[in-house]
Amino acid sequence: MTGGRLRAPRSAGIAISGAQAFFRHGQRGGAAAVRRQRRILEGSQGPVIQLQGQRVLNFCSNDYLGLASHPALAAAMKKGIDDYGVGSGASSLVCGYSRAHTELEQALAAFTRRPRALVFANGYMANQALISTWCGRGDTVFGDRLNHASLIDAARLSGAKLRRYRHAEPASLENLLDTTRTGMRLVCTDGVFSMDGDIAPLPPIASLCRRYDAMLLVDDAHGFGVLGNGLGGIVDYYGLDAEAVPALMATFGKALGVYGAFVAGDDALIDRLVQAARPYIYTTALPPALACAAFRALELILEEPWRAELLQSLIRYFRQGAGHLDLPLKDSATAIQPLVLGDAEAAVRASRALLERDIYIAAIRPPTVPQGTSRLRITLTAAHTEQHIDRLLDALAAVI
Ligand SMILES: *Cc1c(COP(=O)(O)O)cnc(C)c1O
């Protein structure tokens, strides 16, 4: 029917080796160990996946609550497609903003206990929108050294000066705030650090921001839906309201198991984003069916709090077992459990050895993490079982 238009051309193989040549010439020593590769997932996300013909235990997704292939979310998305079609058709300010988006925004505002929320296509763009709306040339963005790349890129693109403080050290931030007295000041931090799993010391950071009259943006991609009594993430965990954390950002692609992101804050903040944020204005709105699925995910998180509880107990189970093995495990109480192995080759070697034992954990290397701290970023989900974790621990004992 398509006359072969959608089949890969025979020369595709040549194109790939061209790319390999680029990488050989474009990268310095040890290029093989940092060359990035995509492995093909056949079928849905979950604790057991089919990876290029191999059935493996998966310990590297961000699907913390095991919702990415949940039938209730799939049903909500299908219903969303019946109601709204597949594409949103336009940007939000033209005619792409649907009833599904507005209902999701209201639910997010209630869930996060903030006056309003704004849905974005993804987290990368939400961060860019926030930072570039608040800061430009002559202003300063302060960021934790281990912040997610999207925050760093957003600061760079804004044209503001980026000053990075020592990881999770409010004293270092204060020092920088103290010596930067001109222009707008915006502090941004991951809530849960994406490659380390530790939780930002938010209360002292929030009070510094108030004292120095700086805007605070918290990117809680990895805490939202799993941390805090109400599962509202790091702000819920610490009990910080919209005054303490004026700009809260989180994504739907992690614990919610879907795709997309949001910013929550007061009326003035959201209105300013809608009026001025180019990464909001000049992009096609999230497909409404995704908003329907994200809405259903929020409901499910509240209806079934056992998922987050089970995740916590699996984290404890894993750490207890790992404690007997003397592994180079970072101190983390979240679903992100990094094993730091040093150079990129060591991480790649360990990842390959685990794959031979039908366990998949992608090696995380520079520039995602600093040189010399390449790692296996183990992630646990509520869909894992203690038996899965036993198998992981046995394999780690043999391989590390
Ligand atoms: C995943 C992630 C993002 C990007 O969100 P997307 O919706 O995937 O673009 C931003 N910040 C952090 C900390 C993340 O982990």
Coordinates of N, CA and C in Angstrom, one line a residue, residues 76-269:
A76 N -7.6 4.6 29.5 CA -7.8 6.1 29.5 C -7.3 6.7 28.3
M77 N -6.1 6.2 27.8 CA -5.6 6.8 26.6 C -6.4 6.5 25.4
K78 N -6.9 5.2 25.3 CA -7.8 4.8 24.2 C -9.1 5.6 24.2
K79 N -9.6 5.8 25.3 CA -10.8 6.6 25.4 C -10.5 8.1 25.0
G80 N -9.4 8.6 25.4 CA -8.9 9.9 25.0 C -8.8 10.0 23.5
I81 N -8.3 9.0 22.9 CA -8.2 9.0 21.4 C -9.6 9.0 20.8
D82 N -10.5 8.2 21.3 CA -11.9 8.2 20.8 C -12.5 9.6 20.9
D83 N -12.2 10.2 22.1 CA -12.9 11.5 22.3 C -12.2 12.7 21.5
Y84 N -10.8 12.6 21.4 CA -10.1 13.8 20.9 C -9.3 13.5 19.7
G85 N -9.2 12.3 19.2 CA -8.3 11.9 18.1 C -6.8 11.8 18.6
V86 N -5.9 11.6 17.7 CA -4.5 11.3 18.1 C -3.7 12.6 18.3
G87 N -3.8 13.6 17.4 CA -3.0 14.7 17.5 C -3.7 15.9 18.1
S88 N -3.0 16.8 18.7 CA -3.7 18.0 19.3 C -3.9 19.1 18.2
G89 N -3.1 19.0 17.1 CA -3.5 19.8 15.9 C -2.9 21.2 15.9
A90 N -2.5 21.7 17.0 CA -2.0 23.1 17.0 C -1.4 23.4 18.4
S91 N -0.7 24.5 18.5 CA -0.2 24.9 19.8 C -1.4 25.3 20.7
S92 N -1.0 25.4 22.0 CA -2.1 25.6 23.0 C -2.8 27.0 22.8
L93 N -2.1 28.0 22.3 CA -2.7 29.3 22.2 C -3.4 29.5 20.9
V94 N -3.3 28.5 20.0 CA -4.1 28.6 18.8 C -5.4 27.8 18.9
C95 N -5.3 26.4 18.7 CA -6.5 25.7 19.0 C -6.2 24.3 19.5
G96 N -5.0 24.1 20.1 CA -4.6 22.8 20.5 C -4.9 22.5 22.0
Y97 N -5.5 23.4 22.7 CA -5.7 23.3 24.1 C -7.2 22.8 24.4
S98 N -7.3 21.6 24.9 CA -8.5 20.9 25.0 C -9.1 20.8 26.4
R99 N -10.3 20.4 26.5 CA -10.9 20.1 27.8 C -10.0 19.1 28.6
A100 N -9.4 18.1 28.0 CA -8.6 17.2 28.7 C -7.4 17.9 29.3
H101 N -6.8 18.9 28.6 CA -5.7 19.6 29.2 C -6.1 20.4 30.4
T102 N -7.2 21.1 30.3 CA -7.6 22.0 31.4 C -8.0 21.1 32.6
E103 N -8.7 20.0 32.4 CA -9.0 19.1 33.5 C -7.7 18.6 34.2
L104 N -6.8 18.2 33.4 CA -5.5 17.7 34.0 C -4.8 18.8 34.8
E105 N -4.8 20.1 34.3 CA -4.2 21.2 35.0 C -4.9 21.4 36.3
Q106 N -6.2 21.3 36.3 CA -6.9 21.5 37.6 C -6.6 20.4 38.6
A107 N -6.5 19.2 38.1 CA -6.1 18.0 39.0 C -4.7 18.2 39.5
L108 N -3.8 18.7 38.7 CA -2.4 18.9 39.1 C -2.3 19.9 40.2
A109 N -3.1 21.0 40.0 CA -3.1 22.1 41.0 C -3.5 21.6 42.3
A110 N -4.6 20.8 42.3 CA -5.2 20.2 43.5 C -4.2 19.2 44.1
F111 N -3.6 18.4 43.3 CA -2.6 17.4 43.8 C -1.4 18.0 44.4
T112 N -0.9 19.1 43.8 CA 0.3 19.7 44.4 C 0.0 20.8 45.4
R113 N -1.3 21.1 45.6 CA -1.7 22.1 46.5 C -1.1 23.5 46.1
R114 N -1.2 23.7 44.8 CA -0.7 25.0 44.3 C -2.0 25.7 43.6
P115 N -2.0 27.0 43.5 CA -3.2 27.6 42.9 C -3.4 27.2 41.4
R116 N -2.3 27.0 40.7 CA -2.5 26.7 39.2 C -1.4 25.8 38.7
A117 N -1.7 25.1 37.6 CA -0.7 24.3 36.9 C -0.8 24.5 35.4
L118 N 0.3 24.3 34.8 CA 0.3 24.4 33.3 C 1.0 23.2 32.7
V119 N 0.3 22.6 31.7 CA 0.9 21.4 31.1 C 1.8 21.7 30.0
F120 N 3.0 21.0 29.9 CA 3.9 21.2 28.9 C 4.1 19.9 28.1
A121 N 4.7 20.0 26.9 CA 4.9 18.8 26.1 C 5.9 17.9 26.8
N122 N 6.9 18.4 27.4 CA 7.9 17.6 28.1 C 8.6 18.4 29.1
G123 N 9.4 17.7 30.0 CA 10.1 18.4 31.0 C 11.3 19.3 30.6
Y124 N 11.9 18.8 29.5 CA 13.0 19.6 28.9 C 12.5 21.0 28.6
M125 N 11.4 21.1 27.9 CA 10.8 22.3 27.5 C 10.3 23.1 28.7
A126 N 9.7 22.5 29.6 CA 9.2 23.2 30.8 C 10.3 23.9 31.5
N127 N 11.4 23.3 31.7 CA 12.6 23.9 32.3 C 13.0 25.1 31.5
Q128 N 13.1 24.9 30.2 CA 13.6 26.0 29.3 C 12.6 27.2 29.4
A129 N 11.3 26.9 29.4 CA 10.3 27.9 29.5 C 10.5 28.7 30.8
L130 N 10.6 28.1 31.9 CA 10.7 28.8 33.2 C 11.9 29.6 33.3
I131 N 13.0 29.0 32.9 CA 14.3 29.8 33.1 C 14.4 31.0 32.1
S132 N 14.0 30.7 30.9 CA 14.1 31.8 29.9 C 13.1 32.9 30.1
T133 N 12.0 32.6 30.8 CA 11.0 33.6 31.1 C 11.5 34.5 32.2
W134 N 12.2 33.9 33.1 CA 12.6 34.7 34.3 C 14.0 35.4 34.1
C135 N 14.8 34.8 33.3 CA 16.2 35.3 33.2 C 16.6 35.5 31.8
G136 N 17.5 36.5 31.6 CA 18.1 36.8 30.3 C 19.5 37.4 30.6
R137 N 20.0 38.0 29.6 CA 21.3 38.6 29.7 C 21.4 39.6 30.9
G138 N 22.4 39.5 31.7 CA 22.5 40.4 32.9 C 22.0 39.8 34.1
D139 N 21.3 38.6 34.0 CA 20.7 37.9 35.1 C 21.6 36.7 35.5
T140 N 21.3 36.1 36.6 CA 22.1 34.9 37.0 C 21.2 33.8 37.4
V141 N 21.6 32.6 36.9 CA 21.0 31.3 37.3 C 21.9 30.6 38.2
F142 N 21.5 30.2 39.4 CA 22.3 29.4 40.3 C 21.8 27.9 40.2
G143 N 22.7 27.0 40.0 CA 22.3 25.6 39.9 C 23.2 24.7 40.7
D144 N 22.6 23.6 41.2 CA 23.5 22.6 41.9 C 24.3 21.9 40.8
R145 N 25.6 21.6 41.2 CA 26.5 21.0 40.2 C 26.0 19.7 39.6
L146 N 25.1 19.0 40.3 CA 24.6 17.7 39.7 C 23.2 17.9 39.1
N147 N 22.8 19.1 38.8 CA 21.5 19.3 38.2 C 21.3 18.5 36.9
H148 N 20.1 18.2 36.6 CA 19.8 17.5 35.3 C 20.2 18.4 34.1
A149 N 20.6 17.8 33.1 CA 21.1 18.5 31.9 C 20.1 19.5 31.3
S150 N 18.8 19.2 31.5 CA 17.8 20.2 30.9 C 17.8 21.5 31.7
L151 N 18.2 21.5 33.0 CA 18.3 22.8 33.7 C 19.5 23.5 33.3
I152 N 20.6 22.8 33.0 CA 21.9 23.4 32.6 C 21.7 24.0 31.2
D153 N 21.1 23.3 30.3 CA 20.8 23.8 28.9 C 19.9 25.0 29.0
A154 N 18.9 24.9 29.8 CA 17.9 26.0 29.9 C 18.6 27.3 30.3
A155 N 19.5 27.1 31.3 CA 20.2 28.3 31.8 C 21.1 28.9 30.7
R156 N 21.8 28.0 30.0 CA 22.7 28.4 28.9 C 21.9 29.2 27.8
L157 N 20.8 28.6 27.4 CA 20.0 29.2 26.3 C 19.4 30.5 26.7
S158 N 19.2 30.7 28.0 CA 18.5 31.9 28.4 C 19.4 33.1 28.2
G159 N 20.7 32.9 28.1 CA 21.7 34.0 28.0 C 22.1 34.6 29.4
A160 N 21.5 34.1 30.5 CA 21.9 34.5 31.8 C 23.3 33.8 32.1
K161 N 23.9 34.4 33.2 CA 25.1 33.8 33.6 C 24.8 32.6 34.5
L162 N 25.5 31.5 34.3 CA 25.2 30.3 35.1 C 26.3 30.1 36.2
R163 N 25.9 30.1 37.4 CA 26.8 29.8 38.5 C 26.4 28.5 39.2
R164 N 27.3 27.6 39.3 CA 27.0 26.3 39.9 C 27.6 26.1 41.3
Y165 N 26.7 25.8 42.2 CA 27.2 25.6 43.6 C 27.4 24.1 43.9
R166 N 28.2 23.9 44.9 CA 28.6 22.5 45.3 C 27.4 21.7 45.6
H167 N 27.4 20.4 45.2 CA 26.3 19.6 45.3 C 25.7 19.5 46.7
A168 N 24.4 19.9 46.8 CA 23.6 19.8 48.0 C 24.2 20.5 49.1
E169 N 24.9 21.7 48.8 CA 25.5 22.5 49.9 C 25.0 23.9 49.9
P170 N 24.0 24.2 50.7 CA 23.4 25.5 50.8 C 24.4 26.6 51.1
A171 N 25.5 26.2 51.8 CA 26.5 27.3 52.2 C 27.2 27.7 50.9
S172 N 27.4 26.8 50.0 CA 28.0 27.2 48.7 C 27.1 28.1 47.9
L173 N 25.8 27.8 47.9 CA 24.8 28.6 47.2 C 24.8 30.0 47.8
E174 N 24.9 30.0 49.2 CA 24.8 31.4 49.8 C 26.0 32.2 49.4
N175 N 27.1 31.6 49.4 CA 28.3 32.3 49.0 C 28.1 33.0 47.6
L176 N 27.6 32.2 46.7 CA 27.4 32.7 45.3 C 26.3 33.8 45.3
L177 N 25.2 33.6 46.1 CA 24.2 34.6 46.1 C 24.7 35.9 46.7
D178 N 25.6 35.8 47.7 CA 26.1 36.9 48.4 C 27.0 37.8 47.5
T179 N 27.6 37.1 46.5 CA 28.6 37.8 45.6 C 27.9 38.2 44.3
T180 N 26.6 38.0 44.1 CA 26.0 38.4 42.9 C 24.8 39.3 43.2
R181 N 25.0 40.6 43.1 CA 23.9 41.5 43.6 C 23.1 42.2 42.5
T182 N 23.5 41.9 41.2 CA 22.7 42.6 40.2 C 21.8 41.7 39.4
G183 N 20.8 42.2 38.8 CA 19.9 41.5 37.9 C 19.0 40.5 38.6
M184 N 18.2 39.8 37.9 CA 17.3 38.8 38.4 C 18.1 37.6 38.9
R185 N 17.7 36.9 39.9 CA 18.4 35.8 40.4 C 17.4 34.6 40.5
L186 N 17.8 33.5 39.9 CA 17.0 32.3 39.9 C 17.8 31.1 40.4
V187 N 17.3 30.4 41.4 CA 18.0 29.2 41.9 C 17.2 28.0 41.3
C188 N 17.9 27.0 40.8 CA 17.2 25.8 40.3 C 17.9 24.6 40.8
T189 N 17.1 23.6 41.2 CA 17.7 22.3 41.7 C 16.8 21.1 41.4
D190 N 17.4 20.0 41.1 CA 16.6 18.8 41.1 C 16.0 18.6 42.5
G191 N 14.9 17.9 42.6 CA 14.3 17.5 43.9 C 15.0 16.3 44.3
V192 N 14.9 15.2 43.5 CA 15.7 14.0 43.7 C 16.7 14.0 42.6
F193 N 18.0 13.9 42.9 CA 19.0 14.0 41.8 C 19.0 12.8 40.9
S194 N 18.9 13.0 39.6 CA 18.5 12.0 38.7 C 19.5 10.9 38.6
M195 N 20.8 11.2 38.7 CA 21.8 10.1 38.6 C 22.4 9.7 39.9
D196 N 22.0 10.3 41.0 CA 22.5 10.0 42.3 C 21.5 9.5 43.3
G197 N 20.2 9.9 43.1 CA 19.1 9.4 43.9 C 19.0 10.1 45.3
D198 N 19.9 11.1 45.6 CA 19.7 11.7 46.9 C 18.7 12.9 46.8
I199 N 18.2 13.3 47.9 CA 17.2 14.3 48.0 C 17.8 15.7 48.3
A200 N 17.4 16.7 47.5 CA 18.0 18.1 47.8 C 17.6 18.6 49.1
P201 N 18.5 19.3 49.8 CA 18.2 20.0 51.1 C 17.4 21.2 50.9
L202 N 16.1 21.0 50.6 CA 15.3 22.1 50.1 C 14.9 23.2 51.1
P203 N 14.6 22.8 52.4 CA 14.3 23.9 53.3 C 15.3 25.0 53.5
P204 N 16.6 24.7 53.7 CA 17.6 25.8 53.7 C 17.7 26.5 52.4
I205 N 17.6 25.8 51.3 CA 17.7 26.5 50.0 C 16.5 27.4 49.8
A206 N 15.3 27.0 50.2 CA 14.1 27.9 50.1 C 14.3 29.1 51.0
S207 N 14.9 28.9 52.2 CA 15.0 30.2 53.0 C 16.1 31.1 52.5
L208 N 17.1 30.5 51.9 CA 18.1 31.4 51.3 C 17.5 32.2 50.1
C209 N 16.6 31.6 49.4 CA 16.0 32.2 48.2 C 15.1 33.4 48.7
R210 N 14.4 33.2 49.8 CA 13.6 34.2 50.4 C 14.5 35.4 50.9
R211 N 15.5 35.0 51.6 CA 16.4 36.0 52.2 C 17.1 36.9 51.1
Y212 N 17.5 36.2 50.0 CA 18.2 36.9 48.9 C 17.3 37.4 47.8
D213 N 16.0 37.2 48.0 CA 15.0 37.6 47.0 C 15.3 37.0 45.6
A214 N 15.5 35.7 45.7 CA 15.8 34.9 44.4 C 14.6 34.0 44.1
M215 N 14.3 33.8 42.8 CA 13.2 32.9 42.4 C 13.8 31.5 42.6
L216 N 12.9 30.5 43.0 CA 13.3 29.2 43.2 C 12.5 28.2 42.3
L217 N 13.2 27.5 41.5 CA 12.6 26.4 40.6 C 13.1 25.1 41.1
V218 N 12.1 24.2 41.4 CA 12.5 22.8 41.8 C 12.0 21.9 40.7
D219 N 12.9 21.1 40.1 CA 12.6 20.1 39.1 C 12.4 18.7 39.9
D220 N 11.2 18.3 40.0 CA 11.0 17.1 40.9 C 10.5 15.9 40.0
A221 N 11.2 15.8 38.9 CA 10.9 14.7 37.9 C 10.9 13.3 38.6
H222 N 11.8 13.1 39.6 CA 12.0 11.8 40.2 C 11.3 11.7 41.6
G223 N 10.8 12.8 42.1 CA 10.1 12.7 43.4 C 8.6 12.7 43.3
F224 N 8.1 13.3 42.2 CA 6.6 13.5 42.1 C 6.0 12.1 41.9
G225 N 5.0 11.9 42.8 CA 4.2 10.6 42.7 C 4.8 9.5 43.6
V226 N 6.0 9.7 44.1 CA 6.6 8.7 45.0 C 7.0 9.2 46.4
L227 N 7.3 10.5 46.5 CA 7.8 11.0 47.8 C 6.7 11.8 48.5
G228 N 6.8 11.8 49.8 CA 5.8 12.6 50.6 C 4.6 11.8 51.0
N229 N 3.9 12.2 52.1 CA 2.7 11.5 52.5 C 1.6 11.5 51.5
G230 N 1.4 12.7 50.8 CA 0.4 12.7 49.8 C 1.0 12.4 48.4
L231 N 2.2 11.9 48.3 CA 2.9 11.5 47.1 C 3.1 12.7 46.1
G232 N 3.0 13.9 46.7 CA 3.2 15.1 45.9 C 4.7 15.4 45.6
G233 N 5.6 14.5 46.0 CA 7.0 14.8 45.7 C 7.7 15.5 46.8
I234 N 8.9 16.1 46.5 CA 9.8 16.6 47.5 C 9.1 17.8 48.3
V235 N 8.3 18.6 47.6 CA 7.7 19.7 48.4 C 6.7 19.1 49.5
D236 N 6.1 18.0 49.1 CA 5.2 17.3 50.1 C 6.1 16.7 51.2
Y237 N 7.1 16.1 50.8 CA 8.1 15.4 51.7 C 8.5 16.4 52.8
Y238 N 8.9 17.6 52.4 CA 9.3 18.6 53.3 C 8.2 19.6 53.8
G239 N 7.0 19.4 53.3 CA 5.9 20.3 53.6 C 6.2 21.8 53.2
L240 N 6.6 22.0 52.0 CA 6.9 23.4 51.5 C 5.8 23.9 50.6
D241 N 5.2 25.0 50.9 CA 4.1 25.5 50.1 C 4.6 26.3 48.9
A242 N 3.6 26.9 48.2 CA 4.0 27.6 47.0 C 4.7 28.9 47.2
E243 N 4.7 29.4 48.5 CA 5.4 30.6 48.8 C 6.9 30.2 49.0
A244 N 7.2 29.1 49.6 CA 8.6 28.6 49.7 C 9.2 28.1 48.4
V245 N 8.4 27.4 47.6 CA 8.8 26.9 46.3 C 7.9 27.4 45.3
P246 N 8.1 28.6 44.7 CA 7.2 29.3 43.8 C 7.0 28.6 42.5
A247 N 8.1 27.9 42.0 CA 8.0 27.2 40.7 C 8.3 25.7 40.9
L248 N 7.3 24.9 40.8 CA 7.5 23.5 40.9 C 7.3 22.8 39.6
M249 N 8.2 22.1 39.1 CA 8.1 21.4 37.8 C 8.2 19.9 38.1
A250 N 7.4 19.1 37.4 CA 7.6 17.6 37.4 C 7.1 17.1 36.1
T251 N 7.4 15.8 35.8 CA 7.1 15.2 34.5 C 6.1 14.1 34.7
F252 N 5.5 13.7 33.6 CA 4.6 12.6 33.5 C 5.3 11.3 33.1
G253 N 6.6 11.5 32.7 CA 7.3 10.3 32.1 C 8.0 9.4 33.0
K254 N 7.9 9.8 34.3 CA 8.6 8.9 35.3 C 7.6 8.2 36.1
A255 N 7.3 8.6 37.3 CA 6.3 7.8 38.2 C 4.9 7.6 37.5
L256 N 4.5 8.6 36.8 CA 3.2 8.6 36.2 C 3.1 7.6 35.0
G257 N 4.2 7.3 34.5 CA 4.3 6.3 33.4 C 3.8 6.7 32.0
V258 N 3.7 8.0 31.8 CA 3.1 8.5 30.6 C 4.2 9.3 29.8
Y259 N 3.9 10.6 29.5 CA 4.8 11.5 28.8 C 4.2 12.9 29.0
G260 N 5.1 13.9 29.1 CA 4.6 15.2 29.3 C 5.1 15.8 30.6
A261 N 4.8 17.0 30.9 CA 5.3 17.7 32.1 C 4.4 18.8 32.5
F262 N 4.6 19.4 33.7 CA 3.8 20.5 34.2 C 4.7 21.4 35.0
V263 N 4.2 22.7 35.2 CA 4.7 23.6 36.2 C 3.5 24.0 37.0
A264 N 3.7 24.0 38.4 CA 2.7 24.4 39.3 C 3.2 25.7 40.0
G265 N 2.3 26.6 40.3 CA 2.6 27.8 41.0 C 1.4 28.7 41.1
D266 N 1.7 30.0 41.4 CA 0.6 30.9 41.6 C 0.1 31.4 40.3
D267 N -1.0 32.2 40.4 CA -1.7 32.7 39.2 C -0.7 33.5 38.3
A268 N 0.1 34.4 39.0 CA 0.9 35.3 38.2 C 2.0 34.5 37.5
L269 N 2.5 33.5 38.1 CA 3.6 32.7 37.5 C 3.0 32.0 36.2

